[in-house]
PDB file of C-alpha atoms and ligand atoms in Angstrom:
ATOM      1  CA  UNK A   1      -0.262   0.088  -0.299  1.00  0.00           C
ATOM      2  CA  UNK A   2       0.935   3.555  -0.555  1.00  0.00           C
ATOM      3  CA  UNK A   3       1.717   3.499   3.756  1.00  0.00           C
ATOM      4  CA  UNK A   4       3.741   0.970   3.141  1.00  0.00           C
ATOM      5  CA  UNK A   5       6.059   2.896   0.565  1.00  0.00           C
ATOM      6  CA  UNK A   6       6.578   5.512   2.606  1.00  0.00           C
ATOM      7  CA  UNK A   7       7.274   4.018   4.902  1.00  0.00           C
ATOM      8  CA  UNK A   8       9.584   2.581   4.179  1.00  0.00           C
ATOM      9  CA  UNK A   9      11.443   4.909   1.825  1.00  0.00           C
ATOM     10  CA  UNK A  10      11.313   7.193   4.603  1.00  0.00           C
ATOM     11  CA  UNK A  11      13.333   4.065   6.601  1.00  0.00           C
ATOM     12  CA  UNK A  12      16.003   4.218   3.961  1.00  0.00           C
ATOM     13  CA  UNK A  13      16.712   7.604   3.718  1.00  0.00           C
ATOM     14  CA  UNK A  14      16.750   7.880   7.785  1.00  0.00           C
ATOM     15  CA  UNK A  15      19.059   4.332   7.844  1.00  0.00           C
ATOM     16  CA  UNK A  16      21.758   5.881   4.806  1.00  0.00           C
ATOM     17  CA  UNK A  17      21.562   9.388   6.652  1.00  0.00           C
ATOM     18  CA  UNK A  18      22.991   7.973  10.093  1.00  0.00           C
ATOM     19  CA  UNK A  19      25.722   5.769   8.200  1.00  0.00           C
ATOM     20  CA  UNK A  20      26.550   8.870   6.449  1.00  0.00           C
ATOM     21  CA  UNK A  21      26.160  11.299   8.819  1.00  0.00           C
ATOM     22  CA  UNK A  22      30.833  12.357   8.995  1.00  0.00           C
ATOM     23  CA  UNK A  23      30.946  12.115   5.169  1.00  0.00           C
ATOM     24  CA  UNK A  24      31.283  14.911   3.126  1.00  0.00           C
ATOM     25  CA  UNK A  25      31.529  15.015  -0.578  1.00  0.00           C
ATOM     26  CA  UNK A  26      34.693  16.249  -2.423  1.00  0.00           C
ATOM     27  CA  UNK A  27      33.340  19.264  -3.309  1.00  0.00           C
ATOM     28  CA  UNK A  28      35.018  22.727  -2.632  1.00  0.00           C
ATOM     29  CA  UNK A  29      31.861  23.116  -0.048  1.00  0.00           C
ATOM     30  CA  UNK A  30      32.616  19.824   1.444  1.00  0.00           C
ATOM     31  CA  UNK A  31      27.801  19.065   0.889  1.00  0.00           C
ATOM     32  CA  UNK A  32      26.942  16.614   3.261  1.00  0.00           C
ATOM     33  CA  UNK A  33      26.986  12.974   1.556  1.00  0.00           C
ATOM     34  CA  UNK A  34      23.845  12.681   1.857  1.00  0.00           C
ATOM     35  CA  UNK A  35      22.731  14.569  -0.720  1.00  0.00           C
ATOM     36  CA  UNK A  36      24.268  12.369  -3.350  1.00  0.00           C
ATOM     37  CA  UNK A  37      22.574   9.235  -2.784  1.00  0.00           C
ATOM     38  CA  UNK A  38      19.169  11.805  -2.254  1.00  0.00           C
ATOM     39  CA  UNK A  39      19.911  12.868  -5.599  1.00  0.00           C
ATOM     40  CA  UNK A  40      20.503   9.284  -7.360  1.00  0.00           C
ATOM     41  CA  UNK A  41      16.930   8.481  -6.314  1.00  0.00           C
ATOM     42  CA  UNK A  42      15.500  11.436  -7.291  1.00  0.00           C
ATOM     43  CA  UNK A  43      17.343  11.024 -10.928  1.00  0.00           C
ATOM     44  CA  UNK A  44      15.128   7.928 -10.683  1.00  0.00           C
ATOM     45  CA  UNK A  45      11.747   9.192 -10.374  1.00  0.00           C
ATOM     46  CA  UNK A  46      11.871  12.404 -12.071  1.00  0.00           C
ATOM     47  CA  UNK A  47      14.321  11.575 -14.839  1.00  0.00           C
ATOM     48  CA  UNK A  48      13.882   7.755 -15.041  1.00  0.00           C
ATOM     49  CA  UNK A  49      10.460   7.603 -14.656  1.00  0.00           C
ATOM     50  CA  UNK A  50      10.923   3.963 -12.250  1.00  0.00           C
ATOM     51  CA  UNK A  51       8.187   3.036 -10.369  1.00  0.00           C
ATOM     52  CA  UNK A  52      10.287   0.068  -8.877  1.00  0.00           C
ATOM     53  CA  UNK A  53      10.645   0.530  -4.916  1.00  0.00           C
ATOM     54  CA  UNK A  54      12.968  -1.926  -4.521  1.00  0.00           C
ATOM     55  CA  UNK A  55      15.386  -0.021  -7.435  1.00  0.00           C
ATOM     56  CA  UNK A  56      14.748   3.517  -5.589  1.00  0.00           C
ATOM     57  CA  UNK A  57      15.059   2.021  -1.883  1.00  0.00           C
ATOM     58  CA  UNK A  58      18.957   0.478  -4.109  1.00  0.00           C
ATOM     59  CA  UNK A  59      19.861   3.583  -4.991  1.00  0.00           C
ATOM     60  CA  UNK A  60      18.813   5.322  -1.556  1.00  0.00           C
ATOM     61  CA  UNK A  61      21.487   2.713   0.186  1.00  0.00           C
ATOM     62  CA  UNK A  62      23.906   2.612  -2.873  1.00  0.00           C
ATOM     63  CA  UNK A  63      27.082   3.796  -1.163  1.00  0.00           C
ATOM     64  CA  UNK A  64      27.103   2.238   2.759  1.00  0.00           C
ATOM     65  CA  UNK A  65      28.176  -0.596   2.373  1.00  0.00           C
ATOM     66  CA  UNK A  66      30.836   0.318  -0.213  1.00  0.00           C
ATOM     67  CA  UNK A  67      31.847   4.142   2.209  1.00  0.00           C
ATOM     68  CA  UNK A  68      30.662   3.381   5.457  1.00  0.00           C
ATOM     69  CA  UNK A  69      30.847   0.515   8.231  1.00  0.00           C
ATOM     70  CA  UNK A  70      27.228  -1.189   6.936  1.00  0.00           C
ATOM     71  CA  UNK A  71      27.442  -4.622   6.343  1.00  0.00           C
ATOM     72  CA  UNK A  72      24.575  -7.126   3.206  1.00  0.00           C
ATOM     73  CA  UNK A  73      23.056  -8.696   6.389  1.00  0.00           C
ATOM     74  CA  UNK A  74      22.213  -5.356   7.718  1.00  0.00           C
ATOM     75  CA  UNK A  75      20.500  -4.290   4.063  1.00  0.00           C
ATOM     76  CA  UNK A  76      18.887  -7.942   4.025  1.00  0.00           C
ATOM     77  CA  UNK A  77      17.924  -7.987   7.584  1.00  0.00           C
ATOM     78  CA  UNK A  78      16.457  -4.516   7.625  1.00  0.00           C
ATOM     79  CA  UNK A  79      15.426  -3.977   3.411  1.00  0.00           C
ATOM     80  CA  UNK A  80      15.424  -6.954   2.356  1.00  0.00           C
ATOM     81  CA  UNK A  81      17.013 -10.075  -0.297  1.00  0.00           C
ATOM     82  CA  UNK A  82      15.916  -7.718  -3.258  1.00  0.00           C
ATOM     83  CA  UNK A  83      16.940  -4.335  -2.403  1.00  0.00           C
ATOM     84  CA  UNK A  84      19.932  -5.877  -0.992  1.00  0.00           C
ATOM     85  CA  UNK A  85      20.726  -7.682  -3.998  1.00  0.00           C
ATOM     86  CA  UNK A  86      20.845  -4.371  -6.081  1.00  0.00           C
ATOM     87  CA  UNK A  87      23.385  -3.561  -3.578  1.00  0.00           C
ATOM     88  CA  UNK A  88      25.187  -5.803  -4.023  1.00  0.00           C
ATOM     89  CA  UNK A  89      25.742  -5.670  -7.999  1.00  0.00           C
ATOM     90  CA  UNK A  90      26.976  -1.895  -7.720  1.00  0.00           C
ATOM     91  CA  UNK A  91      29.526  -2.583  -4.764  1.00  0.00           C
ATOM     92  CA  UNK A  92      33.212  -2.674  -5.648  1.00  0.00           C
ATOM     93  CA  UNK A  93      35.854  -4.933  -3.465  1.00  0.00           C
ATOM     94  CA  UNK A  94      37.261  -2.696  -1.375  1.00  0.00           C
ATOM     95  CA  UNK A  95      40.418  -5.334  -1.200  1.00  0.00           C
ATOM     96  CA  UNK A  96      41.282  -4.035  -4.736  1.00  0.00           C
ATOM     97  CA  UNK A  97      42.748  -1.270  -5.901  1.00  0.00           C
ATOM     98  CA  UNK A  98      40.935   1.747  -7.367  1.00  0.00           C
ATOM     99  CA  UNK A  99      42.048   1.281 -10.504  1.00  0.00           C
ATOM    100  CA  UNK A 100      41.357  -2.189 -10.839  1.00  0.00           C
ATOM    101  CA  UNK A 101      37.813  -1.752  -9.135  1.00  0.00           C
ATOM    102  CA  UNK A 102      37.204   0.511 -11.984  1.00  0.00           C
ATOM    103  CA  UNK A 103      38.114  -1.712 -14.723  1.00  0.00           C
ATOM    104  CA  UNK A 104      35.425  -4.348 -13.101  1.00  0.00           C
ATOM    105  CA  UNK A 105      32.997  -2.231 -12.999  1.00  0.00           C
ATOM    106  CA  UNK A 106      32.943  -1.633 -16.908  1.00  0.00           C
ATOM    107  CA  UNK A 107      33.671  -5.562 -17.468  1.00  0.00           C
ATOM    108  CA  UNK A 108      30.350  -6.288 -15.137  1.00  0.00           C
ATOM    109  CA  UNK A 109      28.711  -4.003 -16.324  1.00  0.00           C
ATOM    110  CA  UNK A 110      26.999  -6.253 -19.396  1.00  0.00           C
ATOM    111  CA  UNK A 111      25.819  -9.322 -17.100  1.00  0.00           C
ATOM    112  CA  UNK A 112      24.482  -6.851 -14.801  1.00  0.00           C
ATOM    113  CA  UNK A 113      20.713  -6.492 -13.673  1.00  0.00           C
ATOM    114  CA  UNK A 114      18.427  -3.982 -14.714  1.00  0.00           C
ATOM    115  CA  UNK A 115      17.896  -2.962 -11.449  1.00  0.00           C
ATOM    116  CA  UNK A 116      21.592  -2.406 -10.738  1.00  0.00           C
ATOM    117  CA  UNK A 117      22.131  -0.551 -14.250  1.00  0.00           C
ATOM    118  CA  UNK A 118      19.022   2.235 -13.986  1.00  0.00           C
ATOM    119  CA  UNK A 119      21.393   2.720 -10.580  1.00  0.00           C
ATOM    120  CA  UNK A 120      24.619   2.483 -11.798  1.00  0.00           C
ATOM    121  CA  UNK A 121      23.761   4.843 -14.411  1.00  0.00           C
ATOM    122  CA  UNK A 122      22.033   7.421 -11.982  1.00  0.00           C
ATOM    123  CA  UNK A 123      24.454   7.647 -10.212  1.00  0.00           C
ATOM    124  CA  UNK A 124      27.465   8.502 -12.541  1.00  0.00           C
ATOM    125  CA  UNK A 125      25.380  10.901 -14.214  1.00  0.00           C
ATOM    126  CA  UNK A 126      24.707  12.548 -10.495  1.00  0.00           C
ATOM    127  CA  UNK A 127      28.433  12.733 -10.111  1.00  0.00           C
ATOM    128  CA  UNK A 128      29.328  14.346 -13.863  1.00  0.00           C
ATOM    129  CA  UNK A 129      27.233  17.183 -12.786  1.00  0.00           C
ATOM    130  CA  UNK A 130      28.845  17.028  -9.383  1.00  0.00           C
ATOM    131  CA  UNK A 131      31.958  17.272 -12.260  1.00  0.00           C
ATOM    132  CA  UNK A 132      30.767  19.801 -14.175  1.00  0.00           C
ATOM    133  CA  UNK A 133      28.930  21.711 -11.461  1.00  0.00           C
ATOM    134  CA  UNK A 134      32.371  22.119  -9.215  1.00  0.00           C
ATOM    135  CA  UNK A 135      35.439  20.106 -10.020  1.00  0.00           C
ATOM    136  CA  UNK A 136      36.305  18.741  -6.240  1.00  0.00           C
ATOM    137  CA  UNK A 137      40.384  20.158  -5.242  1.00  0.00           C
ATOM    138  CA  UNK A 138      43.117  19.132  -6.502  1.00  0.00           C
ATOM    139  CA  UNK A 139      42.040  17.888  -9.784  1.00  0.00           C
ATOM    140  CA  UNK A 140      43.196  18.630 -12.998  1.00  0.00           C
ATOM    141  CA  UNK A 141      40.595  19.428 -15.670  1.00  0.00           C
ATOM    142  CA  UNK A 142      42.371  15.801 -17.500  1.00  0.00           C
ATOM    143  CA  UNK A 143      41.828  14.650 -14.162  1.00  0.00           C
ATOM    144  CA  UNK A 144      38.024  15.694 -14.720  1.00  0.00           C
ATOM    145  CA  UNK A 145      38.007  14.546 -18.598  1.00  0.00           C
ATOM    146  CA  UNK A 146      39.352  11.474 -18.051  1.00  0.00           C
ATOM    147  CA  UNK A 147      35.958  10.637 -15.321  1.00  0.00           C
ATOM    148  CA  UNK A 148      33.954  11.430 -18.535  1.00  0.00           C
ATOM    149  CA  UNK A 149      35.857   9.083 -20.256  1.00  0.00           C
ATOM    150  CA  UNK A 150      35.437   6.271 -17.828  1.00  0.00           C
ATOM    151  CA  UNK A 151      31.769   7.084 -17.601  1.00  0.00           C
ATOM    152  CA  UNK A 152      31.112   6.527 -21.134  1.00  0.00           C
ATOM    153  CA  UNK A 153      32.947   3.074 -21.502  1.00  0.00           C
ATOM    154  CA  UNK A 154      30.669   1.977 -18.203  1.00  0.00           C
ATOM    155  CA  UNK A 155      27.775   3.802 -20.064  1.00  0.00           C
ATOM    156  CA  UNK A 156      28.254   1.742 -23.172  1.00  0.00           C
ATOM    157  CA  UNK A 157      28.845  -1.655 -21.279  1.00  0.00           C
ATOM    158  CA  UNK A 158      25.916  -1.227 -19.950  1.00  0.00           C
ATOM    159  CA  UNK A 159      23.785  -1.107 -22.659  1.00  0.00           C
ATOM    160  CA  UNK A 160      25.351  -3.666 -24.227  1.00  0.00           C
ATOM    161  CA  UNK A 161      22.616  -6.276 -23.364  1.00  0.00           C
ATOM    162  CA  UNK A 162      19.922  -4.441 -21.881  1.00  0.00           C
ATOM    163  CA  UNK A 163      18.165  -1.274 -23.765  1.00  0.00           C
ATOM    164  CA  UNK A 164      17.906   1.305 -21.604  1.00  0.00           C
TER     165      UNK A 164
HETATM  166  P1  LIG B   1      37.132   8.370  -8.474  1.00  0.00           P
HETATM  167  O1  LIG B   1      37.591   8.986  -9.974  1.00  0.00           O
HETATM  168  O2  LIG B   1      36.990   7.373  -7.402  1.00  0.00           O
HETATM  169  O3  LIG B   1      36.542  10.183  -7.405  1.00  0.00           O
HETATM  170  C1  LIG B   1      35.673   9.807  -8.166  1.00  0.00           C
HETATM  171  C2  LIG B   1      34.129   9.173  -6.988  1.00  0.00           C
HETATM  172  O4  LIG B   1      34.158  10.235  -6.030  1.00  0.00           O
HETATM  173  C3  LIG B   1      33.126   9.376  -7.514  1.00  0.00           C
HETATM  174  O5  LIG B   1      32.805   8.196  -8.312  1.00  0.00           O
HETATM  175  C4  LIG B   1      31.998   9.589  -7.019  1.00  0.00           C
HETATM  176  O6  LIG B   1      31.745   8.170  -5.853  1.00  0.00           O
HETATM  177  C5  LIG B   1      33.016  10.418  -5.351  1.00  0.00           C
HETATM  178  N1  LIG B   1      32.827  11.850  -5.512  1.00  0.00           N
HETATM  179  C6  LIG B   1      32.392  12.523  -3.950  1.00  0.00           C
HETATM  180  N2  LIG B   1      32.306  13.855  -4.138  1.00  0.00           N
HETATM  181  C7  LIG B   1      32.095  14.013  -5.839  1.00  0.00           C
HETATM  182  C8  LIG B   1      32.122  15.189  -6.562  1.00  0.00           C
HETATM  183  N3  LIG B   1      31.832  16.725  -5.661  1.00  0.00           N
HETATM  184  N4  LIG B   1      31.816  14.470  -7.603  1.00  0.00           N
HETATM  185  C9  LIG B   1      32.615  13.638  -8.197  1.00  0.00           C
HETATM  186  N5  LIG B   1      32.884  12.589  -7.556  1.00  0.00           N
HETATM  187  C10 LIG B   1      32.003  12.299  -6.257  1.00  0.00           C
HETATM  188  O7  LIG B   1      38.760   9.411  -7.554  1.00  0.00           O
HETATM  189  P2  LIG B   1      39.438   8.452  -6.149  1.00  0.00           P
HETATM  190  O8  LIG B   1      39.814   9.830  -5.393  1.00  0.00           O
HETATM  191  O9  LIG B   1      39.157   7.370  -5.593  1.00  0.00           O
HETATM  192  O10 LIG B   1      40.700   8.089  -7.473  1.00  0.00           O
HETATM  193  C11 LIG B   1      40.924   6.309  -8.019  1.00  0.00           C
HETATM  194  C12 LIG B   1      41.390   6.695  -9.506  1.00  0.00           C
HETATM  195  O11 LIG B   1      41.113   8.119  -9.866  1.00  0.00           O
HETATM  196  C13 LIG B   1      42.084   5.915  -9.695  1.00  0.00           C
HETATM  197  O12 LIG B   1      42.280   4.870 -10.445  1.00  0.00           O
HETATM  198  C14 LIG B   1      43.307   7.268 -10.798  1.00  0.00           C
HETATM  199  O13 LIG B   1      42.754   5.967 -11.858  1.00  0.00           O
HETATM  200  C15 LIG B   1      42.516   7.836 -11.182  1.00  0.00           C
HETATM  201  N6  LIG B   1      43.034   9.274 -10.733  1.00  0.00           N
HETATM  202  C16 LIG B   1      43.835   9.906 -11.979  1.00  0.00           C
HETATM  203  C17 LIG B   1      44.125  11.369 -11.662  1.00  0.00           C
HETATM  204  C18 LIG B   1      44.669  12.471 -12.766  1.00  0.00           C
HETATM  205  O14 LIG B   1      45.783  13.553 -12.481  1.00  0.00           O
HETATM  206  N7  LIG B   1      44.424  11.989 -14.013  1.00  0.00           N
HETATM  207  C19 LIG B   1      45.695  11.659 -10.319  1.00  0.00           C
HETATM  208  C20 LIG B   1      45.026  10.150  -9.084  1.00  0.00           C
HETATM  209  C21 LIG B   1      43.902   9.569  -9.776  1.00  0.00           C
HETATM  210  P3  LIG B   1      30.660   8.121  -5.174  1.00  0.00           P
HETATM  211  O15 LIG B   1      29.028   7.560  -5.670  1.00  0.00           O
HETATM  212  O16 LIG B   1      31.064   6.347  -4.726  1.00  0.00           O
HETATM  213  O17 LIG B   1      30.282   9.117  -4.092  1.00  0.00           O
HETATM  214 ZN1  LIG B   2      27.471   6.813  -5.792  1.00  0.00          ZN
END
């Protein structure tokens, strides 16, 4: 019901806000990190016309395991296995070096589930808009361009098996 959807979305926002409470974005204003997952979810609802509540929940939670002390068990217990599965698909293996993680995102993209692709692409779109708005401190124009190039590769790899 509409009540349950509202409850579960607010529960996700609250969970993510607590988990990310000490984190900031890399922009010069050091925007609170929570602005990012909320913005990614908004891209999916407003621009992607996504109506699947599990996908919106996964968008709100997408950086909790990768960037905070959150386990997949916690996500599964609180939000169920469907949401947890999508978050798993969009979470990098933190034991690997950054460059390898970026390479693996492209390698894994074609076979990812539609929900994971939507979250990943909205995530990249948000970050590209952020970089265009203002680059993080210490980022050269070349580094920003490199991120755009990598994001384009990820987009093309994602399109390989799913028409989006
Ligand atoms: P990243 O390229 O991983 O940093 C971008 C990530 O930071 C985004 O994916 C996003 O991830 C997050 N983020 C936080 N705030 C912002 C913001 N305001 N705008 C955009 N993204 C933001 O950089 P790392 O510091 O992790 O460096 C690793 C990689 O960078 C290496 O693989 C290397 O190739 C490259 N590099 C290039 C250099 C160069 O000069 N060309 C120099 C050094 C590294 P999320 O969605 O998870 O928040
Ligand atoms: Zn993200």
